[in-house]
Amino acid sequence: MRTAHDWNDILVACQVRPVTAAIWSEVFADTIHDDTFSRDDDDLQYFLGQILHESQMLERMQENLDYAHAERIQAVWPTRFPTLTDARFYVHNPEALANKVYGGRGGNSAPGDGWLYRARGFPGITFKDGYAHLGDLIGQDLVGVPDLLLEKHYALEAGIHWWEDRIPDSFLGDTVRVSKRVNGGVIGLADRQRITDLAGKALA
């Protein structure tokens, strides 16, 4: 089983900032054991490639919805904001934006649910239904206390359970298929592949 020292070396080799790696290494050592993943290091390599990209190398634990430009909002959600005029109200208005883009689906039925169940943790859990399902997997009330996913141990534990529940072993070896399952597309594919390659070398 890997120690905190081992994990510190692995995370730094994946280009996580040393100060950040030092903080997270104990969490990884406490949470990831020899039987945690069904395919051991094969899973770990692709898991690291995805969560490190999604979290900006463990620096960000929740989605940043504070957009400075209407053009960017429109580019991210073109069907929700067909014109720039539609998007301008949501510039520097993250709570309203979350309620607009996440409200009314995925179990988000009450006013404010879009913001309450915005993306947190790994790889970015969204929607009340997503929080409920993952909460059942880890035995925590994530619907009642969604900010648990901002706590490092719960974030990593939940991310592992999400991965084992959602990423089939047959996807391993194919970064495109894994990325589509994680993100819904291939945004940031080159960086995901770069980190996945670094993780493979670090784990060898």
Short mmCIF file of N, CA, C and O in Angstrom, two decimals, residues 40-152:
data_model
loop_
_atom_site.label_atom_id
_atom_site.label_comp_id
_atom_site.label_asym_id
_atom_site.label_seq_id
_atom_site.Cartn_x
_atom_site.Cartn_y
_atom_site.Cartn_z
N ASP A 40 -6.75 -1.67 -10.19
CA ASP A 40 -5.54 -1.16 -9.54
C ASP A 40 -4.95 0.03 -10.29
O ASP A 40 -5.61 1.02 -10.50
N ASP A 41 -3.67 -0.09 -10.71
CA ASP A 41 -2.98 1.06 -11.29
C ASP A 41 -3.52 1.45 -12.67
O ASP A 41 -3.37 2.59 -13.09
N ASP A 42 -4.16 0.52 -13.37
CA ASP A 42 -4.79 0.90 -14.64
C ASP A 42 -5.89 1.92 -14.38
O ASP A 42 -6.00 2.93 -15.09
N ASP A 43 -6.72 1.64 -13.39
CA ASP A 43 -7.75 2.60 -13.00
C ASP A 43 -7.13 3.89 -12.48
O ASP A 43 -7.53 4.98 -12.86
N LEU A 44 -6.16 3.75 -11.61
CA LEU A 44 -5.55 4.92 -10.97
C LEU A 44 -4.97 5.88 -12.00
O LEU A 44 -5.10 7.10 -11.86
N GLN A 45 -4.31 5.35 -13.00
CA GLN A 45 -3.70 6.22 -14.01
C GLN A 45 -4.75 7.11 -14.66
O GLN A 45 -4.57 8.33 -14.76
N TYR A 46 -5.86 6.52 -15.08
CA TYR A 46 -6.89 7.30 -15.77
C TYR A 46 -7.70 8.14 -14.80
O TYR A 46 -8.14 9.25 -15.15
N PHE A 47 -7.89 7.64 -13.59
CA PHE A 47 -8.55 8.42 -12.56
C PHE A 47 -7.79 9.71 -12.28
O PHE A 47 -8.35 10.80 -12.26
N LEU A 48 -6.48 9.59 -12.09
CA LEU A 48 -5.66 10.77 -11.83
C LEU A 48 -5.68 11.73 -13.01
O LEU A 48 -5.77 12.95 -12.85
N GLY A 49 -5.58 11.18 -14.21
CA GLY A 49 -5.59 12.04 -15.39
C GLY A 49 -6.83 12.90 -15.48
O GLY A 49 -6.77 14.07 -15.89
N GLN A 50 -7.96 12.34 -15.06
CA GLN A 50 -9.22 13.07 -15.13
C GLN A 50 -9.43 14.01 -13.95
O GLN A 50 -9.76 15.19 -14.13
N ILE A 51 -9.23 13.52 -12.72
CA ILE A 51 -9.55 14.38 -11.58
C ILE A 51 -8.55 15.52 -11.44
O ILE A 51 -8.93 16.61 -11.00
N LEU A 52 -7.30 15.29 -11.82
CA LEU A 52 -6.33 16.39 -11.72
C LEU A 52 -6.66 17.47 -12.75
O LEU A 52 -6.53 18.66 -12.46
N HIS A 53 -7.09 17.06 -13.93
CA HIS A 53 -7.51 18.06 -14.91
C HIS A 53 -8.75 18.80 -14.42
O HIS A 53 -8.80 20.04 -14.45
N GLU A 54 -9.76 18.06 -13.99
CA GLU A 54 -11.04 18.66 -13.59
C GLU A 54 -10.87 19.62 -12.41
O GLU A 54 -11.60 20.61 -12.31
N SER A 55 -9.95 19.30 -11.51
CA SER A 55 -9.76 20.13 -10.30
C SER A 55 -8.65 21.15 -10.44
O SER A 55 -8.27 21.77 -9.44
N GLN A 56 -8.15 21.33 -11.67
CA GLN A 56 -7.01 22.23 -11.89
C GLN A 56 -5.87 21.87 -10.95
O GLN A 56 -5.37 22.70 -10.20
N MET A 57 -5.52 20.58 -11.00
CA MET A 57 -4.40 20.03 -10.21
C MET A 57 -4.65 20.16 -8.71
O MET A 57 -3.78 20.57 -7.93
N LEU A 58 -5.88 19.79 -8.29
CA LEU A 58 -6.29 19.78 -6.89
C LEU A 58 -6.38 21.18 -6.27
O LEU A 58 -6.41 21.31 -5.05
N GLU A 59 -6.45 22.19 -7.10
CA GLU A 59 -6.56 23.57 -6.61
C GLU A 59 -8.01 24.06 -6.51
O GLU A 59 -8.29 25.04 -5.83
N ARG A 60 -8.94 23.37 -7.21
CA ARG A 60 -10.32 23.85 -7.24
C ARG A 60 -11.27 22.70 -6.91
O ARG A 60 -11.21 21.65 -7.54
N MET A 61 -12.13 22.93 -5.94
CA MET A 61 -13.03 21.88 -5.48
C MET A 61 -14.48 22.10 -5.92
O MET A 61 -15.34 21.28 -5.64
N GLN A 62 -14.75 23.23 -6.56
CA GLN A 62 -16.11 23.45 -7.05
C GLN A 62 -16.07 24.29 -8.32
O GLN A 62 -15.10 24.99 -8.58
N GLU A 63 -17.14 24.19 -9.06
CA GLU A 63 -17.24 24.87 -10.35
C GLU A 63 -17.23 26.38 -10.17
O GLU A 63 -17.90 26.93 -9.30
N ASN A 64 -16.45 27.05 -11.01
CA ASN A 64 -16.42 28.50 -11.01
C ASN A 64 -17.45 29.01 -12.03
O ASN A 64 -17.25 28.88 -13.23
N LEU A 65 -18.52 29.56 -11.53
CA LEU A 65 -19.58 30.06 -12.40
C LEU A 65 -19.60 31.59 -12.48
O LEU A 65 -20.57 32.17 -12.95
N ASP A 66 -18.51 32.21 -12.03
CA ASP A 66 -18.41 33.67 -12.07
C ASP A 66 -17.74 34.08 -13.38
O ASP A 66 -16.54 34.30 -13.44
N TYR A 67 -18.54 34.18 -14.42
CA TYR A 67 -18.03 34.51 -15.75
C TYR A 67 -17.97 36.02 -15.95
O TYR A 67 -18.89 36.74 -15.57
N ALA A 68 -16.89 36.47 -16.58
CA ALA A 68 -16.67 37.90 -16.78
C ALA A 68 -17.24 38.40 -18.10
O ALA A 68 -17.38 39.61 -18.28
N HIS A 69 -17.56 37.49 -19.02
CA HIS A 69 -17.98 37.91 -20.35
C HIS A 69 -19.18 37.11 -20.83
O HIS A 69 -19.20 35.88 -20.70
N ALA A 70 -20.13 37.79 -21.40
CA ALA A 70 -21.32 37.14 -21.94
C ALA A 70 -20.95 36.18 -23.07
O ALA A 70 -21.59 35.14 -23.24
N GLU A 71 -19.91 36.54 -23.82
CA GLU A 71 -19.50 35.67 -24.94
C GLU A 71 -19.10 34.29 -24.45
O GLU A 71 -19.39 33.28 -25.11
N ARG A 72 -18.43 34.23 -23.31
CA ARG A 72 -18.00 32.94 -22.78
C ARG A 72 -19.20 32.13 -22.28
O ARG A 72 -19.28 30.91 -22.50
N ILE A 73 -20.13 32.79 -21.63
CA ILE A 73 -21.34 32.10 -21.17
C ILE A 73 -22.09 31.51 -22.36
O ILE A 73 -22.51 30.34 -22.33
N GLN A 74 -22.21 32.29 -23.40
CA GLN A 74 -22.91 31.80 -24.60
C GLN A 74 -22.17 30.63 -25.24
O GLN A 74 -22.79 29.67 -25.72
N ALA A 75 -20.84 30.67 -25.23
CA ALA A 75 -20.06 29.60 -25.83
C ALA A 75 -20.19 28.29 -25.05
O ALA A 75 -20.22 27.21 -25.64
N VAL A 76 -20.29 28.39 -23.73
CA VAL A 76 -20.40 27.19 -22.89
C VAL A 76 -21.80 26.59 -22.97
O VAL A 76 -21.95 25.36 -23.00
N TRP A 77 -22.82 27.45 -22.99
CA TRP A 77 -24.21 26.97 -23.02
C TRP A 77 -24.96 27.61 -24.21
O TRP A 77 -25.86 28.43 -24.01
N PRO A 78 -24.62 27.25 -25.42
CA PRO A 78 -25.22 27.92 -26.59
C PRO A 78 -26.73 27.72 -26.71
O PRO A 78 -27.42 28.62 -27.18
N THR A 79 -27.23 26.58 -26.27
CA THR A 79 -28.68 26.37 -26.38
C THR A 79 -29.45 27.14 -25.32
O THR A 79 -30.61 27.52 -25.54
N ARG A 80 -28.82 27.37 -24.18
CA ARG A 80 -29.47 28.13 -23.11
C ARG A 80 -29.43 29.63 -23.38
O ARG A 80 -30.30 30.38 -22.92
N PHE A 81 -28.39 30.07 -24.10
CA PHE A 81 -28.21 31.50 -24.36
C PHE A 81 -27.96 31.71 -25.86
O PHE A 81 -26.83 31.87 -26.30
N PRO A 82 -29.01 31.69 -26.63
CA PRO A 82 -28.85 31.80 -28.09
C PRO A 82 -28.32 33.16 -28.55
O PRO A 82 -27.75 33.27 -29.64
N THR A 83 -28.47 34.20 -27.70
CA THR A 83 -27.95 35.51 -28.06
C THR A 83 -27.14 36.08 -26.90
O THR A 83 -27.29 35.67 -25.75
N LEU A 84 -26.28 37.04 -27.20
CA LEU A 84 -25.51 37.70 -26.15
C LEU A 84 -26.40 38.44 -25.16
O LEU A 84 -26.10 38.51 -23.98
N THR A 85 -27.49 38.97 -25.66
CA THR A 85 -28.43 39.66 -24.77
C THR A 85 -28.95 38.71 -23.70
O THR A 85 -29.09 39.09 -22.53
N ASP A 86 -29.22 37.47 -24.10
CA ASP A 86 -29.69 36.48 -23.13
C ASP A 86 -28.66 36.23 -22.04
O ASP A 86 -29.02 35.95 -20.88
N ALA A 87 -27.39 36.31 -22.40
CA ALA A 87 -26.32 35.94 -21.46
C ALA A 87 -25.86 37.08 -20.57
O ALA A 87 -25.29 36.84 -19.49
N ARG A 88 -26.10 38.33 -20.96
CA ARG A 88 -25.48 39.46 -20.25
C ARG A 88 -25.90 39.56 -18.79
O ARG A 88 -25.12 39.95 -17.94
N PHE A 89 -27.13 39.21 -18.48
CA PHE A 89 -27.61 39.30 -17.10
C PHE A 89 -26.80 38.42 -16.16
O PHE A 89 -26.70 38.68 -14.95
N TYR A 90 -26.19 37.37 -16.70
CA TYR A 90 -25.53 36.36 -15.87
C TYR A 90 -24.03 36.60 -15.70
O TYR A 90 -23.35 35.83 -15.03
N VAL A 91 -23.50 37.67 -16.29
CA VAL A 91 -22.10 38.03 -16.09
C VAL A 91 -21.91 38.42 -14.62
O VAL A 91 -22.66 39.22 -14.05
N HIS A 92 -20.89 37.80 -13.99
CA HIS A 92 -20.61 38.02 -12.55
C HIS A 92 -21.86 37.80 -11.69
O HIS A 92 -22.08 38.49 -10.69
N ASN A 93 -22.67 36.82 -12.08
CA ASN A 93 -23.89 36.49 -11.35
C ASN A 93 -23.98 34.96 -11.24
O ASN A 93 -24.87 34.33 -11.81
N PRO A 94 -23.04 34.35 -10.50
CA PRO A 94 -22.91 32.88 -10.54
C PRO A 94 -24.13 32.14 -10.01
O PRO A 94 -24.48 31.09 -10.56
N GLU A 95 -24.77 32.66 -8.97
CA GLU A 95 -25.93 31.95 -8.42
C GLU A 95 -27.08 31.91 -9.42
O GLU A 95 -27.71 30.86 -9.65
N ALA A 96 -27.35 33.05 -10.05
CA ALA A 96 -28.41 33.09 -11.05
C ALA A 96 -28.07 32.21 -12.25
O ALA A 96 -28.95 31.53 -12.80
N LEU A 97 -26.81 32.19 -12.62
CA LEU A 97 -26.38 31.37 -13.75
C LEU A 97 -26.58 29.89 -13.44
O LEU A 97 -27.10 29.13 -14.27
N ALA A 98 -26.18 29.46 -12.25
CA ALA A 98 -26.35 28.05 -11.87
C ALA A 98 -27.83 27.66 -11.89
O ALA A 98 -28.19 26.58 -12.37
N ASN A 99 -28.67 28.53 -11.37
CA ASN A 99 -30.09 28.22 -11.35
C ASN A 99 -30.68 28.18 -12.76
O ASN A 99 -31.60 27.40 -13.04
N LYS A 100 -30.13 28.99 -13.64
CA LYS A 100 -30.60 29.00 -15.03
C LYS A 100 -30.19 27.72 -15.76
O LYS A 100 -31.01 27.08 -16.43
N VAL A 101 -28.93 27.33 -15.65
CA VAL A 101 -28.44 26.22 -16.48
C VAL A 101 -28.69 24.86 -15.85
O VAL A 101 -28.73 23.84 -16.55
N TYR A 102 -28.85 24.79 -14.53
CA TYR A 102 -29.05 23.50 -13.86
C TYR A 102 -30.46 23.31 -13.30
O TYR A 102 -30.79 22.21 -12.86
N GLY A 103 -31.26 24.36 -13.30
CA GLY A 103 -32.59 24.26 -12.72
C GLY A 103 -33.54 23.46 -13.59
O GLY A 103 -33.41 23.39 -14.81
N GLY A 104 -34.49 22.80 -12.92
CA GLY A 104 -35.55 22.12 -13.65
C GLY A 104 -35.20 20.78 -14.26
O GLY A 104 -35.96 20.25 -15.07
N ARG A 105 -34.08 20.21 -13.87
CA ARG A 105 -33.69 18.89 -14.39
C ARG A 105 -32.77 18.20 -13.39
O ARG A 105 -32.26 18.82 -12.46
N GLY A 106 -32.59 16.92 -13.58
CA GLY A 106 -31.72 16.14 -12.70
C GLY A 106 -32.15 16.16 -11.24
O GLY A 106 -31.31 16.04 -10.35
N GLY A 107 -33.45 16.29 -11.01
CA GLY A 107 -33.95 16.35 -9.64
C GLY A 107 -33.98 17.74 -9.05
O GLY A 107 -34.48 17.95 -7.95
N ASN A 108 -33.43 18.71 -9.77
CA ASN A 108 -33.45 20.11 -9.30
C ASN A 108 -34.82 20.70 -9.59
O ASN A 108 -35.09 21.16 -10.70
N SER A 109 -35.69 20.69 -8.59
CA SER A 109 -37.06 21.16 -8.80
C SER A 109 -37.42 22.39 -7.99
O SER A 109 -38.27 23.18 -8.39
N ALA A 110 -36.76 22.57 -6.86
CA ALA A 110 -37.06 23.74 -6.01
C ALA A 110 -36.26 24.95 -6.45
O ALA A 110 -35.16 24.81 -7.01
N PRO A 111 -36.78 26.16 -6.20
CA PRO A 111 -35.99 27.36 -6.51
C PRO A 111 -34.65 27.32 -5.77
O PRO A 111 -34.59 27.02 -4.59
N GLY A 112 -33.58 27.60 -6.48
CA GLY A 112 -32.26 27.61 -5.87
C GLY A 112 -31.52 26.28 -5.93
O GLY A 112 -30.35 26.21 -5.56
N ASP A 113 -32.18 25.22 -6.41
CA ASP A 113 -31.51 23.92 -6.47
C ASP A 113 -30.32 23.91 -7.43
O ASP A 113 -29.35 23.20 -7.20
N GLY A 114 -30.41 24.69 -8.49
CA GLY A 114 -29.30 24.72 -9.45
C GLY A 114 -28.01 25.17 -8.78
O GLY A 114 -26.94 24.60 -9.01
N TRP A 115 -28.12 26.21 -7.95
CA TRP A 115 -26.95 26.71 -7.22
C TRP A 115 -26.56 25.75 -6.09
O TRP A 115 -25.38 25.48 -5.89
N LEU A 116 -27.54 25.24 -5.38
CA LEU A 116 -27.26 24.36 -4.25
C LEU A 116 -26.53 23.10 -4.69
O LEU A 116 -25.64 22.62 -3.99
N TYR A 117 -26.89 22.59 -5.86
CA TYR A 117 -26.28 21.35 -6.34
C TYR A 117 -25.42 21.59 -7.57
O TYR A 117 -25.41 20.82 -8.52
N ARG A 118 -24.66 22.69 -7.52
CA ARG A 118 -23.67 22.96 -8.58
C ARG A 118 -22.52 21.95 -8.43
O ARG A 118 -22.44 21.22 -7.45
N ALA A 119 -21.62 21.96 -9.40
CA ALA A 119 -20.56 20.95 -9.43
C ALA A 119 -19.58 21.14 -8.28
O ALA A 119 -18.98 22.20 -8.12
N ARG A 120 -19.42 20.08 -7.50
CA ARG A 120 -18.45 20.05 -6.42
C ARG A 120 -17.72 18.71 -6.46
O ARG A 120 -18.24 17.73 -6.98
N GLY A 121 -16.55 18.68 -5.84
CA GLY A 121 -15.82 17.42 -5.69
C GLY A 121 -15.25 16.90 -7.00
O GLY A 121 -15.02 17.66 -7.94
N PHE A 122 -15.02 15.60 -7.04
CA PHE A 122 -14.43 14.94 -8.22
C PHE A 122 -15.44 13.99 -8.82
O PHE A 122 -15.99 13.16 -8.10
N PRO A 123 -15.67 14.03 -10.11
CA PRO A 123 -15.08 14.94 -11.10
C PRO A 123 -15.90 16.21 -11.28
O PRO A 123 -15.74 16.91 -12.26
N GLY A 124 -16.79 16.49 -10.35
CA GLY A 124 -17.68 17.64 -10.44
C GLY A 124 -19.11 17.15 -10.44
O GLY A 124 -19.73 17.01 -11.50
N ILE A 125 -19.63 16.81 -9.26
CA ILE A 125 -20.96 16.22 -9.15
C ILE A 125 -22.01 17.33 -9.23
O ILE A 125 -21.92 18.33 -8.52
N THR A 126 -22.99 17.15 -10.10
CA THR A 126 -24.05 18.14 -10.27
C THR A 126 -25.41 17.49 -10.10
O THR A 126 -25.54 16.27 -10.20
N PHE A 127 -26.41 18.31 -9.85
CA PHE A 127 -27.82 17.94 -9.76
C PHE A 127 -28.14 17.19 -8.47
O PHE A 127 -27.34 16.40 -7.97
N LYS A 128 -29.32 17.44 -7.97
CA LYS A 128 -29.77 16.79 -6.74
C LYS A 128 -29.76 15.27 -6.87
O LYS A 128 -29.37 14.57 -5.94
N ASP A 129 -30.19 14.77 -8.02
CA ASP A 129 -30.17 13.31 -8.23
C ASP A 129 -28.75 12.77 -8.15
O ASP A 129 -28.53 11.67 -7.62
N GLY A 130 -27.79 13.51 -8.71
CA GLY A 130 -26.39 13.08 -8.66
C GLY A 130 -25.86 13.04 -7.24
O GLY A 130 -25.17 12.10 -6.83
N TYR A 131 -26.21 14.06 -6.46
CA TYR A 131 -25.80 14.11 -5.05
C TYR A 131 -26.44 12.97 -4.26
O TYR A 131 -25.80 12.35 -3.41
N ALA A 132 -27.73 12.70 -4.53
CA ALA A 132 -28.43 11.63 -3.81
C ALA A 132 -27.82 10.27 -4.11
O ALA A 132 -27.59 9.46 -3.20
N HIS A 133 -27.55 10.02 -5.38
CA HIS A 133 -26.98 8.72 -5.76
C HIS A 133 -25.60 8.52 -5.15
O HIS A 133 -25.31 7.46 -4.57
N LEU A 134 -24.77 9.54 -5.25
CA LEU A 134 -23.42 9.42 -4.71
C LEU A 134 -23.45 9.35 -3.18
O LEU A 134 -22.66 8.61 -2.57
N GLY A 135 -24.37 10.07 -2.56
CA GLY A 135 -24.51 10.00 -1.11
C GLY A 135 -24.87 8.59 -0.67
O GLY A 135 -24.35 8.10 0.36
N ASP A 136 -25.72 7.92 -1.42
CA ASP A 136 -26.05 6.52 -1.10
C ASP A 136 -24.81 5.63 -1.20
O ASP A 136 -24.62 4.72 -0.39
N LEU A 137 -23.97 5.89 -2.20
CA LEU A 137 -22.78 5.06 -2.40
C LEU A 137 -21.78 5.20 -1.26
O LEU A 137 -21.12 4.22 -0.89
N ILE A 138 -21.66 6.41 -0.70
CA ILE A 138 -20.65 6.60 0.35
C ILE A 138 -21.26 6.68 1.75
O ILE A 138 -20.54 6.86 2.73
N GLY A 139 -22.59 6.55 1.84
CA GLY A 139 -23.23 6.55 3.14
C GLY A 139 -23.26 7.90 3.82
O GLY A 139 -23.17 7.99 5.04
N GLN A 140 -23.41 8.97 3.02
CA GLN A 140 -23.45 10.33 3.56
C GLN A 140 -24.65 11.08 2.97
O GLN A 140 -25.04 10.83 1.84
N ASP A 141 -25.19 12.02 3.74
CA ASP A 141 -26.32 12.82 3.28
C ASP A 141 -25.82 14.00 2.45
O ASP A 141 -25.77 15.14 2.93
N LEU A 142 -25.47 13.74 1.23
CA LEU A 142 -24.95 14.81 0.37
C LEU A 142 -26.06 15.75 -0.09
O LEU A 142 -25.78 16.91 -0.41
N VAL A 143 -27.28 15.28 -0.14
CA VAL A 143 -28.39 16.17 -0.49
C VAL A 143 -28.59 17.20 0.62
O VAL A 143 -28.77 18.38 0.36
N GLY A 144 -28.55 16.74 1.86
CA GLY A 144 -28.74 17.65 2.98
C GLY A 144 -27.53 18.51 3.28
O GLY A 144 -27.66 19.65 3.72
N VAL A 145 -26.34 17.96 3.02
CA VAL A 145 -25.09 18.68 3.30
C VAL A 145 -24.18 18.60 2.06
O VAL A 145 -23.17 17.90 2.06
N PRO A 146 -24.54 19.30 0.99
CA PRO A 146 -23.75 19.19 -0.24
C PRO A 146 -22.30 19.65 -0.10
O PRO A 146 -21.43 19.19 -0.83
N ASP A 147 -22.04 20.54 0.86
CA ASP A 147 -20.67 21.04 1.03
C ASP A 147 -19.71 19.98 1.59
O ASP A 147 -18.50 20.23 1.67
N LEU A 148 -20.23 18.80 1.94
CA LEU A 148 -19.32 17.70 2.31
C LEU A 148 -18.35 17.40 1.18
O LEU A 148 -17.21 16.98 1.42
N LEU A 149 -18.78 17.65 -0.06
CA LEU A 149 -17.92 17.38 -1.21
C LEU A 149 -16.80 18.39 -1.34
O LEU A 149 -15.94 18.25 -2.22
N LEU A 150 -16.77 19.39 -0.48
CA LEU A 150 -15.65 20.32 -0.46
C LEU A 150 -14.60 19.90 0.57
O LEU A 150 -13.53 20.51 0.65
N GLU A 151 -14.92 18.89 1.36
CA GLU A 151 -13.96 18.35 2.32
C GLU A 151 -13.12 17.28 1.63
O GLU A 151 -13.66 16.39 0.97
N LYS A 152 -11.83 17.37 1.78
CA LYS A 152 -10.92 16.57 0.95
C LYS A 152 -11.19 15.08 1.01
O LYS A 152 -11.24 14.40 -0.01
#
